[in-house]
Amino acid sequence: MEVQRAAEEEEEEVAVDVQVTDLLNALIAWKVPEDLFTISSLKASFETLFRSFDPEVQFQYFRSFRRVRISFSDAAAAAEARLRLHRTDFNGTEIRLYFPQSVHIGSPRLKPPKPEKQFLISPPASPPVGWEQSHDATPVINYDLLCAISKIGPGETYELHTATPTTPSVVVHVCEDEQGLGPTVADCSQQEKPLAPRPKIVQTRRPDFMPGAEQ
């Protein structure tokens, strides 16, 4: 039942209402000449073609897309302009006119998120009923293992996990301390012995100052 309910919720989220509306009172001129955006006389000639159908026509130029939006006062003027000017020649380029479309995805009204997802919003809203914050688990420290490892001397090994037919063994190899810089073998019940002093790092000497050198 839970699997079926989850599948139904996914189908509800995937099924989105998409509405496409044609804007019949406007046209989009597609791939217009590049000179149309820079030469004023060419722009005036282009606008004259459409003002013969509607004196109140308005133009919006999109140079990056090489398109022009032509808005008419009514749909009849837009339909007549497309019927007569579509695929006609203008300054050596074929004019292509299309009706723009407005795409609405989902409901036109904004719906609030589902209650079980509201606590993921930043800043968070009220959490759902019954929701409780989880607490981090307390770290587990194996003192027996730490004690056994501390008793291992240099060059010795300690098997942490015995091998099985399906898993390998885990063995700790302690490196030998040739220079005597590392800690010595210490028992857990005894006090820790002081470590040997660490070697001093010699700082690199700064070059002598030369007055003749350019800074």
Backbone as ProteinMPNN parsed JSONL, in Angstrom:
{"seq_chain_A": "MEVQRAAEEEEEEVAVDVQVTDLLNALIAWKVPEDLFTISSLKASFETLFRSFDPEVQFQYFRSFRRVRISFSDAAAAAEARLRLHRTDFNGTEIRLYFPQSVHIGSPRLKPPKPEKQFLISPPASPPVGWEQSHDATPVINYDLLCAISKIGPGETYELHTATPTTPSVVVHVCEDEQGLGPTVADCSQQEKPLAPRPKIVQTRRPDFMPGAEQ", "coords_chain_A": {"N_chain_A": [[0.819, -1.2, 0.0], [1.945, 1.233, 0.787], [3.901, 1.55, -1.185], [2.32, 1.817, -3.461], [0.95, 4.145, -2.837], [3.088, 5.984, -2.813], [3.819, 5.864, -5.506], [1.537, 6.957, -6.678], [1.698, 9.576, -5.693], [4.03, 10.452, -6.994], [3.134, 10.38, -9.649], [1.263, 12.423, -9.521], [2.945, 14.619, -9.165], [4.427, 14.564, -11.546], [2.487, 14.87, -13.534], [1.795, 17.663, -15.016], [0.039, 20.595, -15.697], [0.048, 22.044, -18.783], [-0.327, 24.893, -20.618], [-0.765, 26.425, -23.708], [-0.878, 29.449, -25.286], [-1.769, 31.314, -28.062], [-0.576, 34.429, -29.149], [-2.292, 36.452, -30.896], [-2.234, 39.093, -31.692], [0.284, 39.961, -32.259], [3.496, 39.713, -33.889], [6.487, 37.883, -34.692], [9.456, 38.66, -36.121], [11.813, 36.757, -37.67], [15.282, 36.047, -37.72], [16.28, 38.501, -38.897], [17.999, 40.963, -41.003], [21.386, 41.848, -40.051], [22.137, 44.512, -40.318], [19.843, 45.876, -39.785], [19.687, 46.62, -37.139], [21.51, 48.614, -36.795], [21.539, 50.553, -38.853], [19.735, 53.388, -39.407], [18.061, 54.234, -41.513], [17.406, 51.847, -42.778], [16.005, 50.61, -40.753], [13.798, 52.317, -40.591], [12.579, 51.82, -43.079], [11.856, 49.162, -42.7], [9.955, 49.354, -40.645], [8.019, 50.818, -41.957], [6.82, 48.976, -43.648], [5.059, 47.576, -41.99], [3.538, 49.534, -40.776], [1.733, 50.25, -42.666], [-0.333, 48.5, -42.353], [-1.202, 48.903, -39.769], [-1.275, 51.862, -38.147], [-0.575, 52.306, -35.487], [1.283, 50.464, -34.731], [3.814, 48.793, -32.808], [7.317, 48.308, -32.098], [9.792, 46.048, -31.011], [13.131, 45.479, -30.59], [15.437, 42.847, -30.693], [18.547, 42.385, -30.616], [20.514, 40.462, -30.003], [19.283, 38.053, -30.561], [18.556, 38.385, -33.14], [15.941, 39.134, -33.818], [12.678, 40.63, -34.107], [10.008, 41.989, -32.403], [6.722, 42.603, -33.242], [4.043, 44.436, -32.409], [0.602, 44.707, -32.754], [-2.467, 46.637, -32.836], [-4.79, 45.168, -33.049], [-5.906, 41.778, -33.716], [-6.616, 41.279, -36.351], [-5.12, 42.995, -38.005], [-2.554, 42.019, -37.543], [-2.785, 39.419, -38.593], [-3.263, 39.964, -41.302], [-0.887, 41.287, -42.009], [1.005, 39.25, -41.686], [0.083, 37.469, -43.628], [0.647, 38.786, -46.026], [3.312, 39.637, -45.903], [4.934, 37.531, -45.088], [7.714, 35.509, -45.783], [8.664, 37.232, -47.746], [10.935, 39.348, -49.639], [13.384, 41.383, -48.113], [15.73, 43.739, -48.242], [17.506, 41.92, -49.389], [17.137, 39.7, -47.778], [15.085, 37.041, -46.678], [12.0, 37.58, -45.185], [10.631, 36.197, -42.308], [7.762, 35.557, -40.593], [6.14, 34.941, -37.526], [3.589, 33.893, -35.242], [3.813, 34.69, -31.861], [3.99, 32.612, -28.879], [2.62, 32.008, -25.688], [3.616, 30.239, -22.969], [2.297, 28.493, -20.304], [3.118, 26.782, -17.491], [1.824, 24.418, -15.371], [-0.423, 25.323, -12.688], [-1.978, 28.568, -12.828], [-1.961, 29.81, -10.375], [0.0, 30.169, -7.482], [0.917, 27.508, -5.463], [1.172, 26.467, -2.042], [4.004, 24.676, -0.604], [4.102, 21.092, 0.046], [3.101, 19.821, 3.283], [4.969, 18.032, 4.471], [7.368, 18.796, 3.393], [7.967, 21.342, 4.09], [9.729, 21.929, 6.151], [12.188, 21.908, 4.99], [12.631, 24.292, 3.79], [14.369, 27.395, 3.559], [14.299, 30.481, 5.142], [13.303, 28.092, 7.685], [9.947, 26.849, 7.862], [7.086, 26.048, 9.935], [7.585, 22.846, 11.33], [6.379, 19.586, 10.205], [3.64, 17.751, 11.756], [4.559, 15.739, 14.461], [7.226, 15.623, 13.822], [10.59, 15.256, 14.766], [13.749, 16.38, 15.841], [16.718, 14.742, 14.987], [19.308, 13.35, 17.005], [22.856, 13.369, 17.281], [24.718, 10.371, 17.455], [26.467, 9.057, 20.318], [29.981, 8.896, 20.267], [31.729, 5.798, 20.11], [34.27, 4.482, 22.046], [36.787, 2.226, 21.994], [38.457, 1.094, 24.504], [39.916, -1.155, 25.176], [40.994, -1.943, 22.752], [42.637, 0.263, 22.175], [44.434, 0.053, 24.288], [45.653, -2.404, 23.708], [46.947, -1.82, 21.305], [48.756, 0.095, 22.141], [50.626, -1.424, 23.478], [52.149, -2.628, 21.575], [55.297, -3.143, 20.166], [57.971, -1.607, 18.185], [58.135, -2.874, 14.872], [56.501, -5.048, 15.407], [53.357, -6.822, 14.984], [49.751, -6.608, 14.982], [46.744, -8.263, 15.03], [43.743, -7.064, 14.168], [41.313, -7.891, 13.141], [40.103, -11.06, 12.513], [40.551, -13.154, 9.687], [37.933, -14.248, 7.492], [35.992, -16.619, 5.494], [34.874, -14.899, 3.607], [35.785, -12.323, 4.091], [38.738, -10.26, 4.413], [41.588, -10.296, 6.672], [42.43, -7.844, 9.188], [45.316, -6.211, 9.892], [47.625, -4.576, 11.97], [50.631, -2.959, 11.402], [53.461, -1.943, 13.023], [55.762, 0.564, 12.518], [59.32, 0.45, 12.548], [61.35, 2.298, 14.773], [64.006, 3.89, 13.958], [65.574, 6.167, 14.503], [64.911, 6.829, 17.005], [62.991, 8.748, 17.584], [60.332, 8.458, 17.949], [57.545, 7.449, 20.104], [58.161, 5.336, 22.95], [57.606, 1.869, 23.931], [54.85, 1.51, 25.949], [53.093, 0.67, 28.868], [49.585, 0.358, 29.592], [48.881, 0.728, 32.216], [51.021, 2.078, 33.278], [52.7, 5.248, 33.689], [52.847, 7.748, 31.146], [55.741, 8.001, 29.192], [58.145, 10.614, 28.671], [58.492, 12.175, 25.472], [61.073, 12.045, 22.977], [63.092, 14.897, 22.148], [62.105, 16.925, 19.418], [63.627, 17.38, 16.193], [65.278, 20.47, 15.423], [64.093, 22.9, 13.198], [65.832, 24.39, 10.65], [65.922, 27.695, 9.709], [65.595, 29.283, 6.505], [68.115, 31.388, 5.274], [67.908, 34.877, 4.714], [68.613, 36.552, 1.636], [71.416, 38.809, 1.15], [71.074, 42.387, 1.263], [71.15, 44.348, -1.665], [72.067, 47.438, -2.724], [72.153, 48.353, -5.381], [70.343, 46.831, -6.866], [67.259, 46.642, -8.604], [64.047, 47.323, -7.242]], "CA_chain_A": [[0.0, 0.0, 0.0], [2.81, 2.417, 0.83], [4.541, 1.701, -2.492], [1.311, 2.31, -4.393], [0.685, 5.544, -2.505], [4.236, 6.776, -3.272], [3.75, 5.951, -6.965], [0.485, 7.915, -7.023], [2.196, 10.933, -5.434], [4.957, 10.801, -8.069], [2.359, 10.675, -10.845], [0.675, 13.738, -9.356], [3.975, 15.636, -9.368], [4.842, 14.574, -12.945], [1.386, 15.357, -14.359], [1.766, 19.114, -14.911], [-0.842, 21.209, -16.673], [0.766, 22.954, -19.674], [-1.25, 25.628, -21.471], [-0.096, 27.221, -24.733], [-1.803, 30.452, -25.784], [-1.255, 32.096, -29.184], [-0.78, 35.874, -29.076], [-2.639, 36.742, -32.28], [-2.079, 40.51, -32.007], [1.712, 40.267, -32.368], [4.287, 38.892, -34.793], [7.92, 37.806, -34.441], [10.279, 38.586, -37.324], [12.886, 35.821, -37.309], [16.528, 36.155, -38.48], [16.293, 39.721, -39.708], [19.379, 41.352, -41.328], [22.159, 42.47, -38.973], [22.16, 45.961, -40.51], [18.597, 46.478, -39.328], [19.862, 47.125, -35.786], [22.506, 49.694, -36.775], [21.258, 51.567, -39.868], [18.435, 54.002, -39.116], [17.226, 54.258, -42.711], [16.9, 50.497, -43.006], [14.998, 50.371, -39.733], [12.597, 53.062, -40.966], [11.938, 51.097, -44.181], [11.258, 47.948, -42.148], [8.753, 49.72, -39.907], [7.01, 51.29, -42.9], [6.1, 47.822, -44.181], [4.013, 47.142, -41.068], [2.66, 50.657, -40.447], [0.66, 50.313, -43.666], [-1.44, 47.689, -41.868], [-1.657, 49.451, -38.492], [-0.43, 53.023, -37.826], [-0.178, 52.3, -34.082], [2.102, 49.282, -34.467], [4.996, 49.031, -31.981], [8.417, 47.392, -32.429], [10.79, 45.734, -29.975], [14.267, 44.877, -31.29], [16.29, 41.956, -29.903], [19.703, 42.222, -31.491], [21.246, 39.224, -29.706], [18.571, 36.93, -31.172], [18.21, 38.76, -34.514], [14.488, 39.071, -33.915], [11.923, 41.853, -33.846], [8.618, 41.754, -32.005], [5.84, 43.614, -33.825], [2.766, 44.393, -31.69], [-0.468, 45.426, -33.436], [-3.587, 47.016, -31.972], [-5.792, 44.105, -33.094], [-5.435, 40.546, -34.338], [-6.856, 41.293, -37.803], [-3.99, 43.638, -38.659], [-1.416, 41.108, -37.454], [-2.999, 38.315, -39.52], [-3.096, 40.453, -42.666], [0.526, 41.568, -42.228], [1.708, 37.985, -41.887], [-0.353, 36.871, -44.886], [1.224, 39.49, -47.177], [4.756, 39.883, -45.783], [5.677, 36.328, -44.726], [8.607, 34.984, -46.824], [8.963, 38.226, -48.774], [12.326, 39.805, -49.619], [13.674, 42.684, -47.531], [17.16, 44.031, -48.267], [18.223, 40.704, -49.73], [16.881, 38.652, -46.8], [13.697, 36.619, -46.642], [11.349, 37.863, -43.91], [9.791, 35.128, -41.782], [6.93, 36.082, -39.521], [5.445, 33.905, -36.772], [2.827, 34.342, -34.082], [4.441, 34.213, -30.612], [3.181, 31.789, -27.991], [2.848, 32.148, -24.256], [3.522, 28.911, -22.367], [2.057, 28.489, -18.856], [3.334, 25.444, -16.947], [1.171, 24.248, -14.08], [-1.547, 26.185, -12.369], [-1.594, 29.987, -12.785], [-1.854, 30.24, -8.98], [1.11, 29.556, -6.754], [0.456, 26.679, -4.359], [2.199, 26.27, -0.993], [4.606, 23.344, -0.635], [3.46, 20.074, 0.862], [3.503, 19.988, 4.698], [6.142, 17.251, 4.863], [8.569, 19.373, 2.802], [8.114, 22.73, 4.497], [10.863, 22.127, 7.059], [13.408, 22.01, 4.187], [12.72, 25.64, 3.242], [15.207, 28.311, 4.329], [14.228, 30.054, 6.549], [12.34, 26.999, 7.827], [8.611, 27.098, 8.382], [6.736, 25.131, 11.021], [7.789, 21.454, 10.914], [5.14, 18.798, 10.201], [3.236, 17.176, 13.037], [5.285, 14.531, 14.819], [8.635, 15.665, 13.399], [11.545, 15.473, 15.844], [15.124, 16.513, 15.372], [17.552, 13.605, 15.367], [20.519, 13.7, 17.748], [24.035, 12.602, 16.888], [25.042, 9.277, 18.369], [27.694, 9.229, 21.1], [31.054, 8.066, 19.699], [32.128, 4.637, 20.893], [35.727, 4.373, 22.17], [37.192, 0.885, 22.429], [39.676, 1.269, 25.301], [40.7, -2.388, 25.112], [41.761, -1.918, 21.514], [43.694, 1.263, 22.313], [45.443, -0.488, 25.202], [46.411, -3.452, 23.027], [47.809, -1.199, 20.305], [49.859, 0.805, 22.818], [51.613, -2.382, 23.935], [52.903, -3.168, 20.449], [56.596, -2.522, 19.969], [58.358, -1.397, 16.783], [58.348, -4.079, 14.098], [55.526, -6.067, 15.729], [52.054, -6.723, 14.303], [48.6, -6.929, 15.808], [45.607, -8.598, 14.185], [42.516, -6.459, 14.674], [40.148, -8.651, 12.703], [40.495, -12.351, 11.952], [40.02, -13.381, 8.345], [36.831, -15.188, 7.303], [35.945, -17.038, 4.075], [34.388, -13.827, 2.723], [36.411, -11.036, 4.397], [40.163, -10.389, 4.766], [41.975, -9.912, 8.034], [42.94, -6.484, 9.367], [46.52, -6.336, 10.699], [48.35, -3.325, 12.172], [52.079, -3.105, 11.398], [54.101, -0.794, 13.657], [57.057, 0.831, 11.888], [60.467, 0.495, 13.448], [61.847, 3.64, 15.068], [65.457, 3.776, 13.885], [66.242, 7.336, 15.057], [64.523, 7.036, 18.398], [62.217, 9.978, 17.713], [58.956, 8.148, 18.24], [57.289, 7.04, 21.487], [58.587, 4.0, 23.333], [56.525, 0.976, 24.315], [54.364, 1.894, 27.271], [51.966, -0.109, 29.361], [48.441, 1.206, 29.885], [48.827, 1.015, 33.643], [52.145, 2.919, 33.644], [52.628, 6.616, 33.25], [53.424, 7.982, 29.835], [57.125, 8.466, 29.219], [58.318, 11.809, 27.83], [58.98, 11.935, 24.122], [62.374, 12.624, 22.635], [62.926, 16.226, 21.528], [62.008, 16.947, 17.968], [64.744, 18.128, 15.586], [65.014, 21.868, 15.169], [64.039, 23.257, 11.774], [66.73, 25.506, 10.348], [65.276, 28.644, 8.823], [66.366, 29.708, 5.341], [68.682, 32.722, 5.474], [67.506, 35.857, 3.722], [69.753, 37.073, 0.869], [71.904, 40.13, 1.543], [70.485, 43.501, 0.536], [72.032, 44.984, -2.648], [71.462, 48.766, -3.067], [72.079, 48.592, -6.824], [69.321, 46.008, -7.5], [65.965, 47.318, -8.738], [63.002, 46.699, -6.439]], "C_chain_A": [[0.861, 1.26, 0.0], [3.496, 2.647, -0.507], [3.569, 2.264, -3.5], [1.014, 3.769, -4.133], [1.828, 6.439, -2.961], [4.218, 6.932, -4.781], [2.681, 6.937, -7.397], [0.94, 9.343, -6.786], [3.174, 11.375, -6.513], [4.209, 11.126, -9.345], [1.702, 12.037, -10.747], [1.695, 14.836, -9.601], [4.383, 15.724, -10.834], [3.768, 15.161, -13.828], [1.229, 16.849, -14.131], [0.902, 19.665, -16.034], [-0.058, 22.244, -17.474], [-0.239, 23.582, -20.619], [-0.457, 26.518, -22.411], [-1.127, 28.159, -25.343], [-1.129, 31.247, -26.903], [-1.585, 33.568, -28.984], [-1.025, 36.387, -30.493], [-2.472, 38.206, -32.644], [-0.617, 40.926, -32.108], [2.362, 39.291, -33.328], [5.749, 38.93, -34.355], [8.618, 37.663, -35.78], [11.555, 37.849, -36.97], [14.061, 35.972, -38.264], [16.499, 37.328, -39.455], [17.739, 40.107, -40.014], [20.076, 42.04, -40.146], [22.159, 43.985, -39.094], [20.903, 46.639, -40.005], [18.752, 47.108, -37.948], [20.819, 48.306, -35.717], [22.199, 50.833, -37.747], [19.85, 52.105, -39.659], [17.515, 53.988, -40.332], [16.637, 52.887, -43.014], [15.827, 50.145, -41.981], [13.697, 51.093, -40.06], [11.854, 52.367, -42.098], [11.25, 49.837, -43.674], [9.968, 48.277, -41.404], [7.656, 50.21, -40.827], [6.202, 50.137, -43.467], [4.916, 47.443, -43.296], [3.08, 48.29, -40.676], [1.551, 50.814, -41.479], [-0.542, 49.465, -43.247], [-2.023, 48.224, -40.558], [-0.763, 50.624, -38.132], [0.087, 53.009, -36.388], [0.689, 51.087, -33.726], [3.35, 49.676, -33.681], [6.031, 47.944, -32.24], [9.336, 47.251, -31.219], [11.907, 44.931, -30.639], [15.116, 44.075, -30.307], [17.497, 41.593, -30.768], [20.426, 40.898, -31.249], [20.604, 38.016, -30.38], [18.211, 37.181, -32.636], [16.703, 38.624, -34.752], [13.87, 40.417, -33.574], [10.502, 41.451, -33.498], [7.778, 42.912, -32.494], [4.473, 43.451, -33.185], [1.759, 45.287, -32.396], [-1.579, 45.74, -32.435], [-4.689, 45.974, -31.975], [-5.227, 42.904, -33.851], [-5.617, 40.549, -35.846], [-5.687, 41.913, -38.55], [-2.767, 42.736, -38.627], [-1.56, 39.961, -38.447], [-2.803, 38.76, -40.963], [-1.628, 40.737, -42.978], [1.303, 40.276, -42.437], [1.344, 37.348, -43.215], [0.357, 37.496, -46.082], [2.749, 39.617, -47.097], [5.563, 38.64, -45.439], [6.416, 35.77, -45.948], [8.771, 35.936, -48.002], [10.394, 38.726, -48.596], [12.411, 41.198, -49.016], [15.178, 42.84, -47.443], [17.984, 42.759, -48.492], [18.033, 39.552, -48.76], [15.394, 38.331, -46.783], [13.122, 36.855, -45.246], [10.466, 36.671, -43.532], [9.072, 35.638, -40.546], [6.158, 34.94, -38.861], [4.675, 34.552, -35.628], [3.518, 33.829, -32.815], [3.444, 33.419, -29.789], [3.594, 32.037, -26.55], [2.588, 30.791, -23.607], [3.371, 29.069, -20.858], [2.166, 27.055, -18.369], [2.723, 25.377, -15.56], [0.027, 25.21, -13.904], [-1.105, 27.644, -12.367], [-1.462, 30.522, -11.368], [-0.741, 29.461, -8.283], [0.574, 28.804, -5.545], [1.554, 26.55, -3.3], [2.792, 24.873, -1.085], [3.868, 22.378, 0.271], [3.953, 20.166, 2.304], [4.761, 19.222, 5.067], [7.431, 17.805, 4.282], [8.821, 20.81, 3.262], [9.325, 22.949, 5.394], [12.185, 22.166, 6.308], [13.608, 23.402, 3.612], [13.599, 26.489, 4.151], [14.703, 29.737, 4.112], [13.12, 29.031, 6.751], [10.999, 27.483, 8.345], [8.336, 26.137, 9.532], [6.929, 23.696, 10.545], [6.472, 20.698, 10.933], [4.871, 18.187, 11.572], [3.998, 15.874, 13.278], [6.75, 14.54, 14.435], [9.513, 15.992, 14.6], [12.949, 15.512, 15.273], [15.945, 15.329, 15.878], [18.835, 14.096, 16.024], [21.672, 12.801, 17.297], [24.341, 11.541, 17.945], [26.361, 9.558, 19.079], [28.799, 8.348, 20.528], [31.478, 6.96, 20.663], [33.646, 4.522, 20.875], [36.052, 3.0, 22.743], [38.527, 1.013, 23.17], [40.54, 0.015, 25.281], [41.564, -2.416, 23.863], [42.896, -0.91, 21.598], [44.804, 0.756, 23.225], [46.307, -1.545, 24.528], [47.36, -2.861, 21.998], [48.995, -0.508, 20.971], [50.947, -0.14, 23.302], [52.483, -2.933, 22.81], [54.21, -2.412, 20.32], [56.906, -2.348, 18.499], [58.666, -2.712, 16.095], [57.359, -5.182, 14.389], [54.217, -5.815, 14.991], [50.966, -7.109, 15.279], [47.411, -7.126, 14.885], [44.328, -8.054, 14.827], [41.298, -7.297, 14.339], [40.628, -9.932, 12.043], [39.822, -12.564, 10.605], [38.913, -14.425, 8.376], [36.818, -15.629, 5.849], [35.535, -15.929, 3.115], [35.06, -12.489, 2.978], [37.872, -11.245, 4.74], [40.407, -9.998, 6.213], [42.525, -8.494, 8.029], [44.096, -6.571, 10.36], [47.208, -4.978, 10.761], [49.832, -3.63, 12.249], [52.69, -1.824, 11.966], [55.485, -0.624, 13.055], [58.163, 0.878, 12.955], [60.973, 1.92, 13.581], [63.363, 3.583, 15.11], [66.159, 4.933, 14.574], [65.87, 7.606, 16.507], [63.733, 8.297, 18.628], [60.783, 9.705, 18.115], [58.78, 7.733, 19.686], [57.748, 5.627, 21.723], [57.387, 3.178, 23.742], [56.123, 1.292, 25.743], [53.177, 1.035, 27.629], [50.834, 0.845, 29.722], [48.406, 1.603, 31.346], [49.943, 1.937, 34.088], [51.934, 4.334, 33.141], [53.319, 6.776, 31.904], [54.84, 8.537, 29.977], [57.269, 9.68, 28.309], [58.91, 11.438, 26.479], [60.331, 12.588, 23.923], [62.173, 13.969, 21.954], [62.924, 16.133, 20.002], [63.165, 17.747, 17.375], [64.328, 19.551, 15.253], [65.081, 22.152, 13.675], [64.892, 24.497, 11.552], [66.043, 26.418, 9.338], [66.2, 29.032, 7.667], [66.831, 31.15, 5.527], [68.257, 33.645, 4.339], [68.72, 36.368, 2.963], [70.135, 38.458, 1.332], [71.284, 41.206, 0.665], [71.542, 44.141, -0.367], [71.43, 46.298, -3.079], [71.293, 48.952, -4.563], [70.952, 47.818, -7.511], [68.008, 46.788, -7.524], [64.932, 46.549, -7.947], [61.82, 46.342, -7.321]], "O_chain_A": [[0.555, 2.232, -0.691], [3.663, 3.79, -0.931], [3.945, 3.104, -4.317], [0.843, 4.551, -5.068], [1.583, 7.542, -3.449], [4.558, 7.996, -5.299], [2.872, 7.677, -8.362], [0.617, 10.234, -7.571], [3.163, 12.538, -6.916], [4.592, 12.05, -10.063], [1.582, 12.743, -11.749], [1.364, 15.872, -10.177], [4.659, 16.815, -11.332], [4.078, 15.877, -14.78], [0.598, 17.264, -13.159], [1.025, 19.247, -17.186], [0.444, 23.215, -16.908], [-0.932, 22.871, -21.347], [0.415, 27.272, -21.979], [-2.144, 27.703, -25.865], [-0.041, 31.79, -26.712], [-2.726, 33.922, -28.686], [-0.08, 36.718, -31.208], [-2.563, 38.54, -33.826], [-0.307, 42.116, -32.05], [1.86, 38.191, -33.558], [6.192, 39.89, -33.725], [8.412, 36.683, -36.496], [12.294, 38.264, -36.077], [13.871, 36.02, -39.479], [16.67, 37.165, -40.663], [18.642, 39.617, -39.336], [19.435, 42.724, -39.348], [22.179, 44.682, -38.079], [20.892, 47.855, -39.815], [18.02, 48.041, -37.617], [20.927, 48.941, -34.668], [22.569, 51.976, -37.479], [18.879, 51.351, -39.727], [16.314, 53.755, -40.195], [15.493, 52.783, -43.457], [14.856, 49.461, -42.302], [12.614, 50.553, -39.837], [10.623, 52.323, -42.089], [10.177, 49.479, -44.161], [8.985, 47.546, -41.525], [6.475, 50.04, -40.521], [5.013, 50.298, -43.742], [3.875, 47.029, -43.806], [1.94, 48.042, -40.283], [0.532, 51.445, -41.197], [-1.651, 49.685, -43.733], [-3.203, 48.02, -40.273], [0.412, 50.414, -37.833], [1.1, 53.646, -36.102], [0.811, 50.73, -32.554], [3.883, 50.77, -33.867], [5.684, 46.807, -32.56], [9.612, 48.217, -30.508], [11.673, 43.849, -31.178], [15.468, 44.558, -29.23], [17.471, 40.634, -31.54], [20.902, 40.277, -32.199], [21.296, 37.061, -30.731], [17.637, 36.316, -33.298], [16.264, 38.069, -35.759], [14.453, 41.23, -32.857], [9.872, 40.669, -34.21], [8.077, 44.07, -32.202], [3.809, 42.436, -33.395], [2.013, 46.471, -32.614], [-1.623, 45.184, -31.338], [-5.453, 45.887, -31.014], [-4.208, 43.004, -34.534], [-4.857, 39.892, -36.557], [-5.297, 41.421, -39.609], [-2.012, 42.694, -39.599], [-0.581, 39.564, -39.079], [-2.238, 38.018, -41.766], [-1.168, 40.46, -44.085], [2.183, 40.225, -43.297], [2.199, 36.749, -43.867], [0.639, 36.801, -47.058], [3.409, 39.697, -48.133], [6.791, 38.692, -45.496], [5.823, 35.583, -47.01], [8.992, 35.497, -49.131], [10.993, 38.552, -47.535], [11.625, 42.084, -49.354], [15.832, 42.152, -46.66], [19.023, 42.557, -47.863], [18.696, 38.524, -48.894], [14.551, 39.224, -46.862], [13.678, 36.393, -44.249], [9.66, 36.2, -44.335], [9.693, 36.089, -39.584], [5.593, 34.084, -39.541], [5.052, 35.606, -35.116], [3.782, 32.631, -32.714], [2.231, 33.527, -29.968], [4.768, 32.247, -26.246], [1.48, 30.259, -23.684], [4.204, 29.698, -20.206], [1.387, 26.199, -18.789], [3.055, 26.174, -14.683], [-0.434, 25.835, -14.859], [0.015, 27.946, -11.955], [-0.897, 31.599, -11.176], [-0.578, 28.257, -8.481], [-0.128, 29.371, -4.708], [2.738, 26.528, -3.636], [2.137, 23.967, -1.601], [3.108, 22.785, 1.149], [5.1, 20.548, 2.536], [5.549, 19.694, 5.887], [8.507, 17.327, 4.643], [9.806, 21.423, 2.851], [9.894, 24.041, 5.402], [13.22, 22.432, 6.92], [14.645, 23.674, 3.007], [13.578, 26.326, 5.371], [14.68, 30.18, 2.964], [12.099, 29.087, 6.065], [10.924, 28.405, 9.157], [9.251, 25.489, 10.04], [6.479, 23.356, 9.451], [5.533, 21.121, 11.608], [5.754, 18.117, 12.427], [4.068, 15.014, 12.4], [7.457, 13.566, 14.691], [9.206, 16.907, 15.365], [13.288, 14.774, 14.348], [15.871, 14.965, 17.052], [19.38, 15.133, 15.645], [21.477, 11.628, 16.975], [24.239, 11.781, 19.148], [27.253, 10.205, 18.531], [28.575, 7.155, 20.32], [31.57, 7.17, 21.873], [34.249, 4.47, 19.803], [35.634, 2.664, 23.85], [39.591, 1.038, 22.551], [41.765, 0.107, 25.361], [42.715, -2.851, 23.898], [44.005, -1.191, 21.143], [45.982, 1.002, 22.966], [47.52, -1.595, 24.73], [48.474, -3.358, 21.836], [50.105, -0.52, 20.439], [52.081, 0.289, 23.518], [53.459, -3.637, 23.074], [54.23, -1.182, 20.36], [56.192, -2.877, 17.648], [59.364, -3.563, 16.645], [57.362, -6.188, 13.68], [53.996, -4.735, 14.443], [51.196, -7.822, 16.255], [47.105, -6.267, 14.059], [43.894, -8.52, 15.881], [40.367, -7.408, 15.136], [41.454, -9.901, 11.13], [38.664, -12.195, 10.412], [38.943, -15.362, 9.175], [37.558, -15.073, 5.037], [35.823, -16.015, 1.922], [34.923, -11.583, 2.156], [38.232, -12.282, 5.297], [39.536, -9.44, 6.881], [43.018, -8.004, 7.013], [43.905, -6.95, 11.516], [47.36, -4.304, 9.742], [50.259, -4.457, 13.055], [52.454, -0.738, 11.437], [56.293, -1.553, 13.074], [57.946, 1.292, 14.094], [61.017, 2.663, 12.6], [63.952, 3.272, 16.145], [67.219, 4.741, 15.17], [66.432, 8.489, 17.155], [63.773, 8.87, 19.717], [60.083, 10.609, 18.573], [59.759, 7.668, 20.43], [57.732, 4.802, 20.809], [56.283, 3.703, 23.885], [56.966, 1.335, 26.639], [52.35, 0.713, 26.775], [51.072, 1.989, 30.107], [47.952, 2.697, 31.683], [49.85, 2.531, 35.162], [51.094, 4.582, 32.277], [54.248, 6.041, 31.57], [55.092, 9.431, 30.785], [56.591, 9.77, 27.286], [59.716, 10.515, 26.362], [60.687, 13.55, 24.604], [61.181, 14.161, 21.251], [63.662, 15.349, 19.404], [63.635, 18.7, 17.997], [63.192, 19.809, 14.858], [65.995, 21.709, 12.981], [64.688, 25.528, 12.194], [65.636, 25.982, 8.261], [67.419, 29.101, 7.824], [66.045, 32.024, 5.891], [68.245, 33.259, 3.17], [69.764, 36.6, 3.572], [69.3, 39.203, 1.844], [71.004, 40.983, -0.513], [72.656, 44.44, 0.064], [70.388, 46.307, -3.733], [70.37, 49.648, -4.986], [70.63, 48.129, -8.658], [67.686, 47.507, -6.577], [64.906, 45.318, -7.953], [60.826, 45.803, -6.833]]}, "name": "protein", "num_of_chains": 1, "seq": "MEVQRAAEEEEEEVAVDVQVTDLLNALIAWKVPEDLFTISSLKASFETLFRSFDPEVQFQYFRSFRRVRISFSDAAAAAEARLRLHRTDFNGTEIRLYFPQSVHIGSPRLKPPKPEKQFLISPPASPPVGWEQSHDATPVINYDLLCAISKIGPGETYELHTATPTTPSVVVHVCEDEQGLGPTVADCSQQEKPLAPRPKIVQTRRPDFMPGAEQ"}
